[in-house]
């Protein structure tokens, strides 16, 4: 329906501020292939996020696929079923077998307690997701990876700007990938990046996203076309100037939801742990047993009131026909993921959501208690 309030709206700075960027693109006529805005955005984003290096991509999915290629991952990779389809799809695109492991009930992230039992001689890596932007247990995952000689690639599509114990959560693992899709906290219409710990791996990734070209006549790998264009890079630069304001607006909306829904114990708002500087990328609530309406009934009720919430992440990846034949996809092995997928609703949260509309959403929710 057209006039439904969406769960998110893209964050767009004023159009007039974008015009000078367009004029510059038209003037210098470099539209892609590591143009000036591309170089500038790589540098400014790395500085803003507090990471060493970063390689921009056309989208987050190509970044995931390329990150796996760059580290030559093969065999089996341990990952979470409670995520967006692209996480596990990127494994299939590389001929890798996903091995699903259950999530932690509190954080919705891969449960480190359950990782070791899923490791086999074919395991080469772990691909956790910082779900909703809440950091995984990065220290424990790193210890397991070190013990078994595994690589770690974080799907950090939700974790733009998230800091954990005083530094960027993107500094953990061998690589982290970001998504700058229109629905994400920071967007370049479509876009993404791989966060790299050193210049050497960034070099390899830069080759891989440009067909494997190392120079005009040297092709070092069967690379893909994953390059970000100048238009998207310019949008990124423009957004960067407004991102702190957008993040603080998200935080205050999340705080208002938490306060207002505190009076309804059967609607639990997900909170980040105290040591996390969160980006409030999503506002998931869990419809607990005992709430007069079930999750799907609540979803329909909101919809009838013109509010389009989303059931992220339902259905679970492990329940899709594509994945459910895997031994690791059996529901009895993924108890928490299945339970949470059946309870979750993500409420609308985006920087220009006004408080009157938010109050209307809250009233509708409270009226169901
Ligand atoms: C959005 C998203 C992706 C994919 O990013 P795109 O830029 O849309 O390709 C991957 N993983 C997760 C967890 C996401 O939410």
Short mmCIF file of C-alpha atoms in Angstrom, two decimals, residues 26-303:
data_model
loop_
_atom_site.label_atom_id
_atom_site.label_comp_id
_atom_site.label_asym_id
_atom_site.label_seq_id
_atom_site.Cartn_x
_atom_site.Cartn_y
_atom_site.Cartn_z
CA UNK A 26 30.31 16.58 -14.97
CA UNK A 27 33.39 18.80 -15.12
CA UNK A 28 36.05 16.14 -14.69
CA UNK A 29 34.11 13.37 -16.46
CA UNK A 30 35.52 10.55 -14.40
CA UNK A 31 32.47 8.48 -13.53
CA UNK A 32 34.03 5.41 -11.93
CA UNK A 33 37.27 3.38 -11.57
CA UNK A 34 38.79 4.86 -8.43
CA UNK A 35 37.83 8.45 -9.24
CA UNK A 36 38.51 11.45 -6.98
CA UNK A 37 35.33 11.10 -4.87
CA UNK A 38 35.98 7.37 -4.50
CA UNK A 39 39.47 8.05 -3.17
CA UNK A 40 38.25 10.80 -0.90
CA UNK A 41 35.41 8.68 0.51
CA UNK A 42 37.75 5.76 1.23
CA UNK A 43 40.03 8.08 3.20
CA UNK A 44 37.28 9.99 5.02
CA UNK A 45 35.30 6.88 5.92
CA UNK A 46 38.36 5.09 7.27
CA UNK A 47 39.10 8.14 9.43
CA UNK A 48 35.48 8.51 10.57
CA UNK A 49 35.06 4.84 11.41
CA UNK A 50 38.48 4.55 13.04
CA UNK A 51 39.82 1.75 10.82
CA UNK A 52 43.10 1.37 8.90
CA UNK A 53 41.87 0.79 5.36
CA UNK A 54 38.68 0.34 3.49
CA UNK A 55 37.80 -0.68 -0.06
CA UNK A 56 34.52 0.63 -1.46
CA UNK A 57 32.11 -1.64 -3.33
CA UNK A 58 29.02 -1.36 -5.51
CA UNK A 59 27.04 -3.13 -2.77
CA UNK A 60 27.49 -5.15 0.39
CA UNK A 61 26.79 -8.51 -1.23
CA UNK A 62 29.65 -8.15 -3.71
CA UNK A 63 31.82 -7.11 -0.78
CA UNK A 64 30.91 -10.35 1.06
CA UNK A 65 31.53 -12.50 -2.02
CA UNK A 66 34.87 -10.77 -2.65
CA UNK A 67 36.00 -10.94 0.99
CA UNK A 68 35.63 -14.73 0.85
CA UNK A 69 37.62 -14.80 -2.40
CA UNK A 70 40.33 -12.54 -1.04
CA UNK A 71 41.02 -14.90 1.86
CA UNK A 72 40.59 -17.98 -0.39
CA UNK A 73 37.93 -19.45 1.89
CA UNK A 74 36.61 -22.87 0.88
CA UNK A 75 34.96 -25.97 2.37
CA UNK A 76 32.66 -25.12 5.27
CA UNK A 77 31.98 -21.81 6.97
CA UNK A 78 30.18 -21.43 10.29
CA UNK A 79 27.53 -18.74 10.22
CA UNK A 80 24.21 -17.63 11.69
CA UNK A 81 20.77 -18.41 10.27
CA UNK A 82 19.41 -15.21 11.86
CA UNK A 83 20.42 -12.72 9.19
CA UNK A 84 19.62 -11.33 5.78
CA UNK A 85 19.80 -13.76 2.85
CA UNK A 86 23.01 -12.23 1.45
CA UNK A 87 25.14 -13.63 4.30
CA UNK A 88 24.64 -17.30 3.45
CA UNK A 89 24.14 -16.62 -0.28
CA UNK A 90 27.68 -15.21 -0.46
CA UNK A 91 28.94 -18.62 0.69
CA UNK A 92 26.97 -20.46 -2.01
CA UNK A 93 28.31 -18.05 -4.65
CA UNK A 94 31.78 -19.27 -3.64
CA UNK A 95 30.86 -22.96 -3.59
CA UNK A 96 31.16 -23.00 0.21
CA UNK A 97 28.87 -25.02 2.48
CA UNK A 98 27.18 -22.91 5.17
CA UNK A 99 27.08 -24.50 8.63
CA UNK A 100 24.44 -22.85 10.76
CA UNK A 101 25.01 -22.39 14.47
CA UNK A 102 22.41 -21.13 16.95
CA UNK A 103 22.34 -17.60 18.29
CA UNK A 104 22.57 -16.15 21.77
CA UNK A 105 19.17 -15.23 23.22
CA UNK A 106 20.30 -11.86 24.56
CA UNK A 107 22.23 -10.45 21.61
CA UNK A 108 20.73 -12.36 18.65
CA UNK A 109 24.34 -13.02 17.53
CA UNK A 110 26.17 -16.29 16.89
CA UNK A 111 26.53 -18.10 20.23
CA UNK A 112 30.29 -18.64 20.77
CA UNK A 113 29.41 -21.51 23.15
CA UNK A 114 28.10 -23.47 20.17
CA UNK A 115 30.78 -22.77 17.57
CA UNK A 116 33.36 -25.40 18.51
CA UNK A 117 30.98 -28.34 18.20
CA UNK A 118 30.29 -27.28 14.59
CA UNK A 119 33.95 -27.26 13.53
CA UNK A 120 35.00 -30.12 11.22
CA UNK A 121 38.21 -30.77 9.23
CA UNK A 122 36.52 -28.92 6.33
CA UNK A 123 35.89 -25.72 8.32
CA UNK A 124 37.98 -22.79 7.13
CA UNK A 125 36.22 -19.72 8.51
CA UNK A 126 33.52 -18.19 10.69
CA UNK A 127 31.16 -15.58 9.27
CA UNK A 128 29.30 -13.93 12.16
CA UNK A 129 26.88 -11.01 11.81
CA UNK A 130 26.74 -8.04 14.18
CA UNK A 131 22.98 -8.36 14.10
CA UNK A 132 21.09 -5.03 14.35
CA UNK A 133 24.49 -3.39 14.89
CA UNK A 134 25.03 -5.06 18.29
CA UNK A 135 28.58 -6.46 18.43
CA UNK A 136 29.24 -10.18 18.52
CA UNK A 137 31.36 -11.63 21.31
CA UNK A 138 34.42 -10.69 19.25
CA UNK A 139 37.02 -11.75 21.83
CA UNK A 140 35.68 -15.28 22.22
CA UNK A 141 35.22 -15.70 18.48
CA UNK A 142 38.82 -14.60 17.96
CA UNK A 143 40.09 -17.09 20.55
CA UNK A 144 38.22 -19.95 18.86
CA UNK A 145 39.45 -18.88 15.42
CA UNK A 146 43.05 -18.70 16.65
CA UNK A 147 42.82 -22.09 18.33
CA UNK A 148 41.53 -23.83 15.20
CA UNK A 149 43.35 -21.72 12.61
CA UNK A 150 40.16 -20.28 11.13
CA UNK A 151 39.59 -16.94 9.41
CA UNK A 152 36.84 -14.59 10.60
CA UNK A 153 34.85 -12.44 8.20
CA UNK A 154 32.26 -10.26 9.91
CA UNK A 155 29.10 -9.36 8.07
CA UNK A 156 28.99 -5.89 9.61
CA UNK A 157 26.28 -4.63 7.24
CA UNK A 158 24.38 -3.28 10.27
CA UNK A 159 27.36 -2.03 12.25
CA UNK A 160 28.26 1.32 10.67
CA UNK A 161 29.84 3.51 13.34
CA UNK A 162 29.39 0.98 16.16
CA UNK A 163 32.06 1.13 18.84
CA UNK A 164 32.79 -1.50 21.42
CA UNK A 165 34.94 -0.88 24.51
CA UNK A 166 36.14 2.39 23.03
CA UNK A 167 37.11 1.35 19.51
CA UNK A 168 35.44 0.45 16.23
CA UNK A 169 33.88 -2.99 16.18
CA UNK A 170 35.01 -3.13 12.54
CA UNK A 171 38.60 -3.65 13.67
CA UNK A 172 37.88 -7.24 14.67
CA UNK A 173 38.27 -10.33 12.51
CA UNK A 174 40.33 -10.70 9.35
CA UNK A 175 37.87 -8.60 7.36
CA UNK A 176 34.54 -6.89 7.95
CA UNK A 177 32.02 -5.90 5.32
CA UNK A 178 29.63 -2.95 5.36
CA UNK A 179 26.49 -2.26 3.35
CA UNK A 180 25.52 1.24 2.23
CA UNK A 181 22.17 0.16 0.81
CA UNK A 182 19.38 2.75 0.85
CA UNK A 183 17.82 1.13 3.96
CA UNK A 184 21.00 1.21 6.02
CA UNK A 185 22.15 3.80 8.57
CA UNK A 186 24.60 5.31 6.06
CA UNK A 187 23.75 4.97 2.38
CA UNK A 188 25.20 5.67 -1.04
CA UNK A 189 21.92 4.56 -2.77
CA UNK A 190 23.62 1.18 -3.28
CA UNK A 191 27.08 0.53 -1.93
CA UNK A 192 29.29 -1.28 0.49
CA UNK A 193 32.86 -1.74 1.66
CA UNK A 194 35.38 -4.19 2.98
CA UNK A 195 37.28 -3.01 6.03
CA UNK A 196 40.89 -4.21 5.74
CA UNK A 197 43.52 -4.36 8.48
CA UNK A 198 46.48 -3.67 6.16
CA UNK A 199 47.45 -2.20 2.80
CA UNK A 200 48.45 -5.55 1.35
CA UNK A 201 45.02 -7.15 1.68
CA UNK A 202 43.38 -3.92 0.51
CA UNK A 203 45.54 -4.09 -2.63
CA UNK A 204 44.38 -7.64 -3.35
CA UNK A 205 40.74 -6.66 -2.77
CA UNK A 206 41.11 -3.61 -5.01
CA UNK A 207 42.33 -5.94 -7.79
CA UNK A 208 39.52 -8.40 -7.19
CA UNK A 209 36.79 -5.76 -7.44
CA UNK A 210 38.20 -4.60 -10.80
CA UNK A 211 38.25 -7.89 -12.76
CA UNK A 212 41.64 -8.77 -11.23
CA UNK A 213 43.50 -6.01 -13.11
CA UNK A 214 46.77 -5.10 -11.35
CA UNK A 215 47.72 -2.78 -14.22
CA UNK A 216 46.77 -2.25 -17.87
CA UNK A 217 48.18 -5.59 -19.01
CA UNK A 218 48.31 -7.73 -15.87
CA UNK A 219 45.32 -9.72 -14.62
CA UNK A 220 46.15 -11.48 -11.35
CA UNK A 221 42.84 -13.17 -10.49
CA UNK A 222 39.36 -13.89 -11.89
CA UNK A 223 37.99 -10.74 -10.29
CA UNK A 224 34.49 -9.33 -10.49
CA UNK A 225 33.16 -5.87 -11.24
CA UNK A 226 32.44 -4.62 -7.73
CA UNK A 227 33.46 -0.99 -8.11
CA UNK A 228 31.57 1.92 -6.58
CA UNK A 229 30.83 4.77 -9.02
CA UNK A 230 31.52 8.48 -8.46
CA UNK A 231 27.87 9.39 -8.02
CA UNK A 232 27.54 7.00 -5.07
CA UNK A 233 30.89 8.05 -3.62
CA UNK A 234 29.82 11.71 -3.78
CA UNK A 235 26.59 10.88 -1.96
CA UNK A 236 28.64 9.13 0.69
CA UNK A 237 30.79 12.21 1.21
CA UNK A 238 27.69 14.37 1.51
CA UNK A 239 26.11 11.97 4.03
CA UNK A 240 29.22 11.80 6.11
CA UNK A 241 28.77 15.48 6.98
CA UNK A 242 25.31 14.71 8.42
CA UNK A 243 25.79 11.26 9.89
CA UNK A 244 26.37 12.24 13.53
CA UNK A 245 23.10 14.13 13.57
CA UNK A 246 21.30 11.16 11.98
CA UNK A 247 22.78 8.78 14.55
CA UNK A 248 21.80 10.93 17.51
CA UNK A 249 18.27 11.24 16.13
CA UNK A 250 18.08 7.43 15.91
CA UNK A 251 19.31 7.12 19.49
CA UNK A 252 16.67 9.48 20.79
CA UNK A 253 13.87 7.72 18.90
CA UNK A 254 15.05 4.39 20.27
CA UNK A 255 15.13 5.80 23.77
CA UNK A 256 11.54 7.07 23.39
CA UNK A 257 10.34 3.64 22.23
CA UNK A 258 12.12 1.96 25.16
CA UNK A 259 10.60 4.35 27.70
CA UNK A 260 7.10 4.14 26.29
CA UNK A 261 7.08 0.36 25.95
CA UNK A 262 8.59 -0.25 29.39
CA UNK A 263 5.01 -0.40 30.71
CA UNK A 264 4.27 -3.43 28.50
CA UNK A 265 6.42 -6.31 29.82
CA UNK A 266 5.26 -8.66 27.04
CA UNK A 267 6.76 -6.35 24.41
CA UNK A 268 10.49 -6.37 25.04
CA UNK A 269 12.67 -3.77 23.29
CA UNK A 270 16.15 -5.02 22.39
CA UNK A 271 18.89 -3.07 24.19
CA UNK A 272 22.62 -2.94 23.49
CA UNK A 273 25.04 -3.81 26.32
CA UNK A 274 26.39 -0.85 28.31
CA UNK A 275 29.91 -0.94 26.84
CA UNK A 276 28.57 -0.50 23.28
CA UNK A 277 28.18 2.81 21.44
CA UNK A 278 25.33 1.57 19.29
CA UNK A 279 24.02 3.02 16.00
CA UNK A 280 20.34 2.11 16.64
CA UNK A 281 20.18 0.73 13.12
CA UNK A 282 16.96 -1.11 13.99
CA UNK A 283 14.39 -1.15 16.75
CA UNK A 284 13.52 -4.82 17.24
CA UNK A 285 10.93 -5.76 19.82
CA UNK A 286 10.04 -9.28 20.91
CA UNK A 287 6.42 -10.28 21.36
CA UNK A 288 6.63 -12.52 24.42
CA UNK A 289 4.33 -15.40 25.31
CA UNK A 290 1.43 -13.97 27.29
CA UNK A 291 0.94 -10.96 25.03
CA UNK A 292 -2.75 -10.94 24.04
CA UNK A 293 -1.80 -10.80 20.35
CA UNK A 294 0.68 -13.15 18.72
CA UNK A 295 3.53 -11.69 16.70
CA UNK A 296 1.82 -12.08 13.32
CA UNK A 297 -1.44 -10.69 14.67
CA UNK A 298 0.44 -7.67 15.99
CA UNK A 299 2.16 -7.24 12.64
CA UNK A 300 -1.25 -7.28 10.91
CA UNK A 301 -2.72 -4.88 13.44
CA UNK A 302 0.07 -2.38 12.85
CA UNK A 303 -0.40 -2.79 9.11
#
